[in-house]
Amino acid sequence: MGKVGFGLAVSCAAATCAIAAILVGKRVRSRRKWRRVVGVLRDLEEACETSVGRLRQVVDAMAVEMHAGLASEGGSKLKMLLTFVDKLPNGYSLLKLLVLLVGGFMFSLVCSFPGPSQYLLACSYLLCLWFRFSDLWSYPFDELSNGSERGKYYALDLGGTNFRVLRIQLGGKRSSILSCDVERQPIPQDLMTSTSEDLFDFIASSLKQFVEREAQNSEFSPVKRREFGFTFSFPVKQTSVSSGILIKWTKGFSVKDMVGKDVSECLQHAMTRNGLDMRVAVLVNDTVGTLALGHYNDPDTVAAVIIGTGTNACYLERTDAIIKCQGLLTTSGGMVVNMEWGNFWSSHLPRTSYDIDLDGDSPNPNDQKMISGMYLGDIVRRVILRMSQESDIFGPVSSRLSMPFILSTPSMADMHADESPELMEVARILKEDLQIPDVPLKVRKLVVKVCDVVTRRAARLAAAGIVGILKKIGRDGSGGVASGRSRGSDGKMRRTVVAMDGSLYTRYTMFKEYLHEALCEILGEEVAQYVILKVTEDGSGIGAALLAASHSSHSSSSSSSSSSSSSVVDSQRLP
Ligand code: ADP
Ligand code: MG
């Protein structure tokens, strides 16, 4: 080999080594970046950890905070607001009365009692037995209203995302909602931060249009003033069952001149401005409406939980447990308490830096962000942004990633549910929503994992909240002071129903599955089988209309076609 050949061989070898070194370097760098991104995911997983042990700590903290919130005003971050709803629609009492009378007859036959007085005696005896052994002693509300309301009742439902106007027609027998018309529309974004006049004019004019459409194509006679239930799902300090003061806004609303004002009064003024003659019969929030419908359909319903744009819960409490209002009298001995559980705080909550940043950027700090539909998508966006800043696996950092709320929770749910081998839905959403095109498959898988971690934590915390309520009312099967309430007089576990609504729960399949799984883990299989979560769709509105019927100021309804016999219940004021 000549000198030239040798030189050529050396240069070739050197070039090969250089190329190999570049390739290896590139690989090492890309591995390092991948490791950094995986590190972001690991940190997220660790920070979102919700072992059953931790969830039980959250359950205990929730029950303690509930006690504190009931003990004194401001005693806890949980506001535990009184709703003045002490009667829930329930059509079972007529049925039970019937059972009692027939039972009394059979009993007197069996015992060969001859006359009517003996028959009455037998009925009384059965009544005593029933009172002694039924759940009536251990829990209020089982026997409340008669379900005999008839006619048309309306409701307005102002949630966090949607606004609904609806009308139900009651037939006067149990579970006889003859018809229900609902009209939905999104709340215009600009109204969420405008003035109370603008917001309430929008609500009043929507209601007016709805009522006018009905008047055009029906036999409606405008003799009686229509009454409706107003579902207003923000923290309100009730002053009666039909009025209350707005404490603060949540879920991105910020109509500053409203805070401290009476919500019903604002609406009543707006209706007058719009030439609409209607009366707010009840002012409730979505949880109370949902509980009302849940209880109407199933009297074992003791609580309601909403997981939609925001999250909240209410439950039936005994008045003697509401220490901050000692002396409060209700005919039933109980009252629905609106927990405002979005405010719940405990050091056991698994909080991440993303939650802290999100809270810092929000006009409503310390509020329901780990669970609500409004925020989950944005937590995922923040994690992807961090990953994208740590490495170039998403390409150059998309400016869209810095835009708050650009990734919605429904889009996040769609990515989570993508089961296609190439995760094409994930690719589509990253491209269309976040303007991140051509993301490799392994990175798409990473995104799905992020959605999974964020949703799993949310669902498991919601489950812990539900068990917290059950623990407070002695329905969690644990051997506490109130454990007797978990079991009936025969020692068997009692059915406990929780009415559920909100699109995050009803439409996000993985969320629902994770929630149920955690409920079983915390309660144990044996107890969990007696806890039933029942979807009560549109309960917030329909329940408010049912409550409007039972709190109607006139015994006949606004319907011309049907005579009404709705029960009259005076709203009670706090002493
Ligand atoms: P509102 O809170 O206004 O009463 P919803 O209960 O319907 O209304 O909740 C709406 C919220 O639920 C939306 O803001 C969104 O975050 C979430 N959501 C709606 N659809 C889905 C879905 N398919 N998957 C996950 N979340 C959803
Ligand atoms: Mg709602």
mmCIF file of C-alpha atoms and ligand atoms in Angstrom, residues 157 159 164 286 540, ligand 2:
data_model
loop_
_atom_site.group_PDB
_atom_site.id
_atom_site.type_symbol
_atom_site.label_atom_id
_atom_site.label_comp_id
_atom_site.label_asym_id
_atom_site.label_seq_id
_atom_site.Cartn_x
_atom_site.Cartn_y
_atom_site.Cartn_z
ATOM 1 C CA ASP A 157 -80.060 26.336 36.137
ATOM 2 C CA GLY A 159 -74.004 26.155 36.266
ATOM 3 C CA ARG A 164 -80.598 25.673 31.238
ATOM 4 C CA ASP A 286 -77.003 22.176 41.767
ATOM 5 C CA SER A 540 -79.924 20.156 39.305
HETATM 6 MG MG MG B 2 -74.624 21.603 36.390
#
